[in-house]
Coordinates of C-alpha atoms in Angstrom, one line a residue:
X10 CA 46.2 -62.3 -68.8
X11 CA 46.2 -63.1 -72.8
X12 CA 45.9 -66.9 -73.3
X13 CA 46.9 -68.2 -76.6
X14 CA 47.9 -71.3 -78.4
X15 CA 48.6 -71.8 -82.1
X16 CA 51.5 -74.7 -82.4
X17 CA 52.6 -75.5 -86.0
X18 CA 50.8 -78.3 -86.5
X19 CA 47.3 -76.1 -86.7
X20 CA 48.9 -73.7 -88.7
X21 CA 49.3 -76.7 -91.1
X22 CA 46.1 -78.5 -90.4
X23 CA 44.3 -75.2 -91.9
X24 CA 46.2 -75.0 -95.1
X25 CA 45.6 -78.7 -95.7
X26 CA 41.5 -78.5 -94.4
X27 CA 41.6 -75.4 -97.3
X28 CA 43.2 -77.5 -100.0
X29 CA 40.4 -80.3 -99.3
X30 CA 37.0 -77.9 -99.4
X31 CA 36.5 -78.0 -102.5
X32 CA 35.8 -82.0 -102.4
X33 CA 33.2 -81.6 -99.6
X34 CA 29.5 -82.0 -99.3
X35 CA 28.7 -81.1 -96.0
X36 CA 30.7 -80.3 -92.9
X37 CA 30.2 -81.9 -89.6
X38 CA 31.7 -78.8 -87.0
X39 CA 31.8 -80.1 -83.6
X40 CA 31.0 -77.9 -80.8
X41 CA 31.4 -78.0 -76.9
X42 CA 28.1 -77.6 -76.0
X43 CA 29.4 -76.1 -72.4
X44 CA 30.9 -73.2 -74.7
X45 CA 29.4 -73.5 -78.1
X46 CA 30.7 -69.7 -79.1
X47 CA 34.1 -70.3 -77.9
X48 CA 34.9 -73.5 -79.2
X49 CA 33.6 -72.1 -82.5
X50 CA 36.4 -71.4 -84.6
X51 CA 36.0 -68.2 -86.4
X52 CA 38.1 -69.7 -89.4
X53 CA 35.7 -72.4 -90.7
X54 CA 33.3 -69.7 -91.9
X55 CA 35.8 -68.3 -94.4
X56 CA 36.9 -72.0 -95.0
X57 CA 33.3 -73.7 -95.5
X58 CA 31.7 -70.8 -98.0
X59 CA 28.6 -72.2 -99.1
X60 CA 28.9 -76.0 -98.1
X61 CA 26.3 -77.0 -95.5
X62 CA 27.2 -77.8 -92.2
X63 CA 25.9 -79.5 -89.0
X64 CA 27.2 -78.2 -86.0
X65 CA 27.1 -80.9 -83.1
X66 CA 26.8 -79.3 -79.7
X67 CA 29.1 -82.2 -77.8
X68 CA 28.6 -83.2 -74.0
X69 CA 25.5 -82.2 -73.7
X70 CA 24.9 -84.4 -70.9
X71 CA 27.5 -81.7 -69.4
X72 CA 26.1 -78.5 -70.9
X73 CA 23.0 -77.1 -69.0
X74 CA 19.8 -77.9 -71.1
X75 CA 17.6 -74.7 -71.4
X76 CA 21.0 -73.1 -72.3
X77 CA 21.8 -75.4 -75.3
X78 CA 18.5 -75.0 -76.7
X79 CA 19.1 -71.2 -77.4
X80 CA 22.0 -71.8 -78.6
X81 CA 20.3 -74.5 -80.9
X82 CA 18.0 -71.6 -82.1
X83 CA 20.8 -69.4 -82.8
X84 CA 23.1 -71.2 -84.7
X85 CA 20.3 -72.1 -87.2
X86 CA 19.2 -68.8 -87.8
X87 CA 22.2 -69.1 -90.0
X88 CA 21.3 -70.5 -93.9
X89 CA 22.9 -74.4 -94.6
X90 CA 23.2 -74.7 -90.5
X91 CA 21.5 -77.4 -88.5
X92 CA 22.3 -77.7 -85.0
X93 CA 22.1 -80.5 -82.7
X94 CA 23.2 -81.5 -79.4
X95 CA 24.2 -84.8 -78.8
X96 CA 26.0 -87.0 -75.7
X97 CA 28.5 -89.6 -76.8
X98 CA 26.7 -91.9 -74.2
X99 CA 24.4 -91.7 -76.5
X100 CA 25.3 -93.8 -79.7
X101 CA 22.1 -93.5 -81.3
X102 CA 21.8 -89.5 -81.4
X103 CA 25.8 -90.0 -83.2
X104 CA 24.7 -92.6 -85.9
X105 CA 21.6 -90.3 -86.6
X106 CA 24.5 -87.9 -87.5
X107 CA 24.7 -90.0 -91.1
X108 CA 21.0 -89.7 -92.3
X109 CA 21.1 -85.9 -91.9
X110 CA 24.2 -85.5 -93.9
X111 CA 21.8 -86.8 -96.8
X112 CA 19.4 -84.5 -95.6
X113 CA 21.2 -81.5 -96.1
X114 CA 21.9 -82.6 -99.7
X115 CA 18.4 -83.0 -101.3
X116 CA 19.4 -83.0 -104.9
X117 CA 22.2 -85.3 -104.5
X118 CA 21.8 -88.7 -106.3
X119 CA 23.9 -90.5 -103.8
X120 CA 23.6 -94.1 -106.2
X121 CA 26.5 -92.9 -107.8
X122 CA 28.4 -91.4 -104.9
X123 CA 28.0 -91.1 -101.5
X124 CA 28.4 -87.9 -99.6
X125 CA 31.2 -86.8 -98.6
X126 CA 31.7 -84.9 -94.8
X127 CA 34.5 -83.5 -93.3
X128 CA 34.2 -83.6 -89.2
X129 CA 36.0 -79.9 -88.1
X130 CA 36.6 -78.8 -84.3
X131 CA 38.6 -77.2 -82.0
X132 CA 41.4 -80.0 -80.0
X133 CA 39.7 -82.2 -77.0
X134 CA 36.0 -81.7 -78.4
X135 CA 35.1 -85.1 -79.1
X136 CA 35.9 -85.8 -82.3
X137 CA 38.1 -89.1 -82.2
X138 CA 35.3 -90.1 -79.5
X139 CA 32.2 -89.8 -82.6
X140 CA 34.4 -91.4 -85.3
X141 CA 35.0 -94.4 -83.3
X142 CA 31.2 -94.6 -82.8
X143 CA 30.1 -93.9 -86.3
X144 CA 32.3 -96.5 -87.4
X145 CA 31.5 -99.2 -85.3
X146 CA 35.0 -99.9 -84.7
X147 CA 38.2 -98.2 -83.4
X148 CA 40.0 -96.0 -86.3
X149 CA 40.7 -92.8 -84.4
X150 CA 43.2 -92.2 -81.7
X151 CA 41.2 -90.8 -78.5
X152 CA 42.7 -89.0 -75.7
X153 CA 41.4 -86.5 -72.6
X154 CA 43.9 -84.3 -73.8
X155 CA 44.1 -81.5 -76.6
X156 CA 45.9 -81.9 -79.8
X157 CA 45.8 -85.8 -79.9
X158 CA 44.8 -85.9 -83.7
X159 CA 47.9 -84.8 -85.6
X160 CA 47.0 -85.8 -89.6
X161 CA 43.9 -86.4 -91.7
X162 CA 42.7 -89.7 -92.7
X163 CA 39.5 -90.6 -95.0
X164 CA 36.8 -93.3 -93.9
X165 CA 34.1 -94.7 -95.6
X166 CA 31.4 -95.4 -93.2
X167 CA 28.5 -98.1 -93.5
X168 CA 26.2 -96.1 -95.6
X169 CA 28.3 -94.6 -98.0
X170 CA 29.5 -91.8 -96.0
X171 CA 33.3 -90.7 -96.5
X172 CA 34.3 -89.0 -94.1
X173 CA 37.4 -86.9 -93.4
X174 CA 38.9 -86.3 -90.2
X175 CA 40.8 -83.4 -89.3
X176 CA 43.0 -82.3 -86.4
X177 CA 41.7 -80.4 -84.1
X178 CA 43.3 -76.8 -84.0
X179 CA 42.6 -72.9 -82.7
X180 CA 42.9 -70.2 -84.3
X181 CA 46.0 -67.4 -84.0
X182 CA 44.6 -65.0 -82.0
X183 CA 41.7 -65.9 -79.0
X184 CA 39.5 -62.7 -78.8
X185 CA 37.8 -62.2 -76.4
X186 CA 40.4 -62.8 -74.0
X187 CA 37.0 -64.5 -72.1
X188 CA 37.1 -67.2 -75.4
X189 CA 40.8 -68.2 -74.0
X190 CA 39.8 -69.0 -70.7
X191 CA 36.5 -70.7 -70.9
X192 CA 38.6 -73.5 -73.6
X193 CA 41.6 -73.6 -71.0
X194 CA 38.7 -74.4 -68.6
X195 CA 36.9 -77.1 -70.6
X196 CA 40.5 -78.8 -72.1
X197 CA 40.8 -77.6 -75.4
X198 CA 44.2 -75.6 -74.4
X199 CA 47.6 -77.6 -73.5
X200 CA 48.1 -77.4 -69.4
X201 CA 51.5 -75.6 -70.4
X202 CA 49.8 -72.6 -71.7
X203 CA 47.9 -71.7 -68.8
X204 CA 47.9 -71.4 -64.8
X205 CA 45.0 -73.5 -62.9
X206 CA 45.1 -70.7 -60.0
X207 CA 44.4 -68.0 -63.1
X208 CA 41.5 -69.7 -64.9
X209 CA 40.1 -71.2 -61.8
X210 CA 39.4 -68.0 -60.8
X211 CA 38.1 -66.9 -63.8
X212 CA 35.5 -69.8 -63.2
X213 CA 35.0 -69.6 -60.1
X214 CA 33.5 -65.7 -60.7
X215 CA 31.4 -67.1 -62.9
X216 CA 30.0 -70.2 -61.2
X217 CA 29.0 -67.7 -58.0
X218 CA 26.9 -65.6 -60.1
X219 CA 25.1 -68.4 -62.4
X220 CA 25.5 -71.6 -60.5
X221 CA 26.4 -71.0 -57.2
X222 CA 24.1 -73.4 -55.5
X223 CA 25.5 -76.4 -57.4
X224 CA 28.9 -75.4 -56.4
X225 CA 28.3 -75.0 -53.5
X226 CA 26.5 -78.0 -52.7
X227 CA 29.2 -79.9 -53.8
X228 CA 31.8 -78.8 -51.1
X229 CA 28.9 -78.7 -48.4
X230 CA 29.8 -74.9 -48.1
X231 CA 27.0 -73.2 -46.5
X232 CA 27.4 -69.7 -46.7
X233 CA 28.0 -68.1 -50.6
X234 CA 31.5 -66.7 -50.5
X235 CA 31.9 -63.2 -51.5
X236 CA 33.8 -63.6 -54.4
X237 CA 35.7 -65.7 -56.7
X238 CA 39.3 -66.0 -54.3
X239 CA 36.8 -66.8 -51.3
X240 CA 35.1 -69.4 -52.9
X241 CA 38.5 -70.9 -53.6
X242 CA 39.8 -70.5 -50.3
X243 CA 36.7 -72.0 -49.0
X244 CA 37.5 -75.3 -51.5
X245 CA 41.2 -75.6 -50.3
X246 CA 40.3 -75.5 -46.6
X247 CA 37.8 -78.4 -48.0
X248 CA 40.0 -80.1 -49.5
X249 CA 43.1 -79.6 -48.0
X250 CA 45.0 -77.8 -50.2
X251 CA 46.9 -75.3 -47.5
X252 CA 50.8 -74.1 -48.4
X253 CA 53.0 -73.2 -45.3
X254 CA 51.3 -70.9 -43.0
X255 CA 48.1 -72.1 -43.3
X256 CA 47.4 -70.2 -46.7
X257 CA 45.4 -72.0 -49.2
X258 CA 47.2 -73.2 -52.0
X259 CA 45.0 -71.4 -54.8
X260 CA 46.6 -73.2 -57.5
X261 CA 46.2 -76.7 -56.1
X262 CA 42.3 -75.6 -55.2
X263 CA 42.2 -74.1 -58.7
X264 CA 43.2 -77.5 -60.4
X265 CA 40.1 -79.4 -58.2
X266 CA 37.5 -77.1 -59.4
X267 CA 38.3 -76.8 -62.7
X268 CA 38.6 -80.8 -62.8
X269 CA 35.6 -81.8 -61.0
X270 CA 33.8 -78.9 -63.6
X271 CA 35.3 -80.8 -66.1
X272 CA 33.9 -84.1 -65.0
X273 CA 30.6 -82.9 -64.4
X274 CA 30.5 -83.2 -61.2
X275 CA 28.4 -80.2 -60.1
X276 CA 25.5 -80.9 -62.8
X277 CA 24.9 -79.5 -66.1
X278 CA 26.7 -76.2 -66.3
X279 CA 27.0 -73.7 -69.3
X280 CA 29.6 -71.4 -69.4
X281 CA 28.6 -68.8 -71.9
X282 CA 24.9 -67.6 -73.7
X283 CA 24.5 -65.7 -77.2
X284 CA 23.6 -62.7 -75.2
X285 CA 26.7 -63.0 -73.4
X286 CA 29.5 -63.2 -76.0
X287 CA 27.6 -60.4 -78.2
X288 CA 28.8 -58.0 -75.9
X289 CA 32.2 -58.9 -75.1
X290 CA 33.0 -59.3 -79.0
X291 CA 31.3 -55.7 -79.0
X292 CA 33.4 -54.5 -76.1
X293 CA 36.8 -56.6 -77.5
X294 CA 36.3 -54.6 -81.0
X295 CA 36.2 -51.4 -79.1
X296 CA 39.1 -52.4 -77.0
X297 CA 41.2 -53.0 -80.0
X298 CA 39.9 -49.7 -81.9
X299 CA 40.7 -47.8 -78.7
X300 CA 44.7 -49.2 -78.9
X301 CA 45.1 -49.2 -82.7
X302 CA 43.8 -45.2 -82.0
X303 CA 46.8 -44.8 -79.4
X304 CA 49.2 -46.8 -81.6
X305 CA 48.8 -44.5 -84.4
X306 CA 49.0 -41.4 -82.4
X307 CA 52.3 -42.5 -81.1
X308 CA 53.6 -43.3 -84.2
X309 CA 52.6 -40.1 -85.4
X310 CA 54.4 -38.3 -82.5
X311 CA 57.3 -40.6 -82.7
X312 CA 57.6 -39.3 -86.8
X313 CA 56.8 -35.6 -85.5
X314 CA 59.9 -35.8 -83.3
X315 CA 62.3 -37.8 -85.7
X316 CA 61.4 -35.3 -88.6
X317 CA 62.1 -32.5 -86.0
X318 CA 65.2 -33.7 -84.9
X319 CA 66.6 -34.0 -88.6
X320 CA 66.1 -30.3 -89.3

């Protein structure tokens, strides 16, 4: 299963994000530090150019530390990157946010203007959340949900800072199909575009082979089920979550495990590592050379056979 979701209003946010660039010193690109590959959208690249940018691994109080340090590394192997994780329990990691922006912009003589940032990331990352902190007060509209943020607005912060926020919003296609899941997982996808019972699965393979022991732990299973459908099984019976019959409900067990990863509940957890997402963009690009190869050989049958049949 494909899952994708790409509502008007993103397709809009972009276009207005690309008629602002030009005005921008350095972009602030928020990241969920529990996916920071995933919830990187493959647009701001082509969007940024040149202009330096801080990318700020979010919840890393969630994200599993030795994990968030390579990815630290490897984002800053890029030139104009700096990467840092930060915890929004944390107010003082967010306000030290501000003197890097001047960092980033040695030769800038901010007595006659301060810089200017724009804060960029994918819906439900955080972004509302670090405004409001940066601020000192409450100017952006926060919710657990994606897509809250529907407009940009421009605030000048205590030091001279003006920054611009931006909705959140995807990108068209989600490749690899992987990159769709792990953000239906962590919240960045509307609850309409997705089953619990499909994703939770996907996680629940996952979490057996990297984190089992945490998982497990937490619903005081003692043996390591065999595979992802068992170790949802083994929740429901847990929990409760049993359909006539005495089946597990897989969705309702599917909804608790992806909820309680959500909340943290079975420690830091990371759901993806450089290593990891090399080779399924390597094996997606294959995937999609090996049906645009079948496509056109259909096509060229299909015109074969029309030609033939107008002789």
């Amino acid at each position: 299963m494909s899952i994708n979701w790409f509502p008007g209003h993103m397709h809009k946010a972009r276009k207005e994000i690309a008629e602002v660039m030009p005005q921008v010193d350095v972009i602030i690109e928020m990241l969920d530090a529990r996916i920071p590959f995933s919830s990187e959208n493959p647009l701001v690249p082509e969007l940024r150019g040149d202009t330096p940018c801080i990318k700020v691994l979010n919840k890393a109080d969630l994200a599993d530390p030795a994990v968030t340090a390579i990815w630290q590394a490897h984002f800053e192997q890029e030139a104009g990157v700096k990467a840092i994780p930060i915890s929004q329990q944390d107010p003082a990691q967010i306000r030290a946010l501000l003197d890097l922006c001047t960092t980033l912009l040695p030769d800038r003589n901010f007595d006659v203007r301060g810089p200017r940032a724009m804060i960029m990331g994918i819906p439900n990352v955080g972004k509302s959340t670090l405004i409001n902190t940066l601020a000192g007060r409450v100017i952006a509209k926060t919710g657990n949900e994606a897509g809250v943020t529907k407009s940009q607005q421009r605030i000048k912060l205590d030091n001279g800072v003006i920054l611009t926020d931006t909705p959140g919003f995807l990108w068209p296609k989600l490749s690899p199909a992987s990159c769709g899941y792990r953000l239906a997982i962590t919240g960045a996808i509307k609850e309409t575009a997705f089953d619990y019972g499909d994703i939770a699965l996907f996680a629940a393979e996952y979490l057996l082979e990297h984190y089992a022991d945490q998982v497990l732990n937490r619903y005081q299973i003692k043996e390591k089920p065999e595979n992802d459908l068992a170790l949802l099984d083994a929740i429901g019976a847990k929990r409760g979550c049993m359909a006539k019959g005495g089946v597990v409900d897989v969705t309702k067990a599917g909804a608790i495990l992806i909820n309680e990863l959500r909340a943290g509940l079975f420690g830091p957890i990371t759901l993806e590592t450089p290593e990891m997402v090399t080779a399924e963009v390597t094996n997606a690009k294959l995937e999609e050379a090996r049906k645009a190869k079948e496509k056109a050989e259909r096509d060229k049958e299909r015109a074969r056979r029309t030609k033939k049949n107008r002789r």
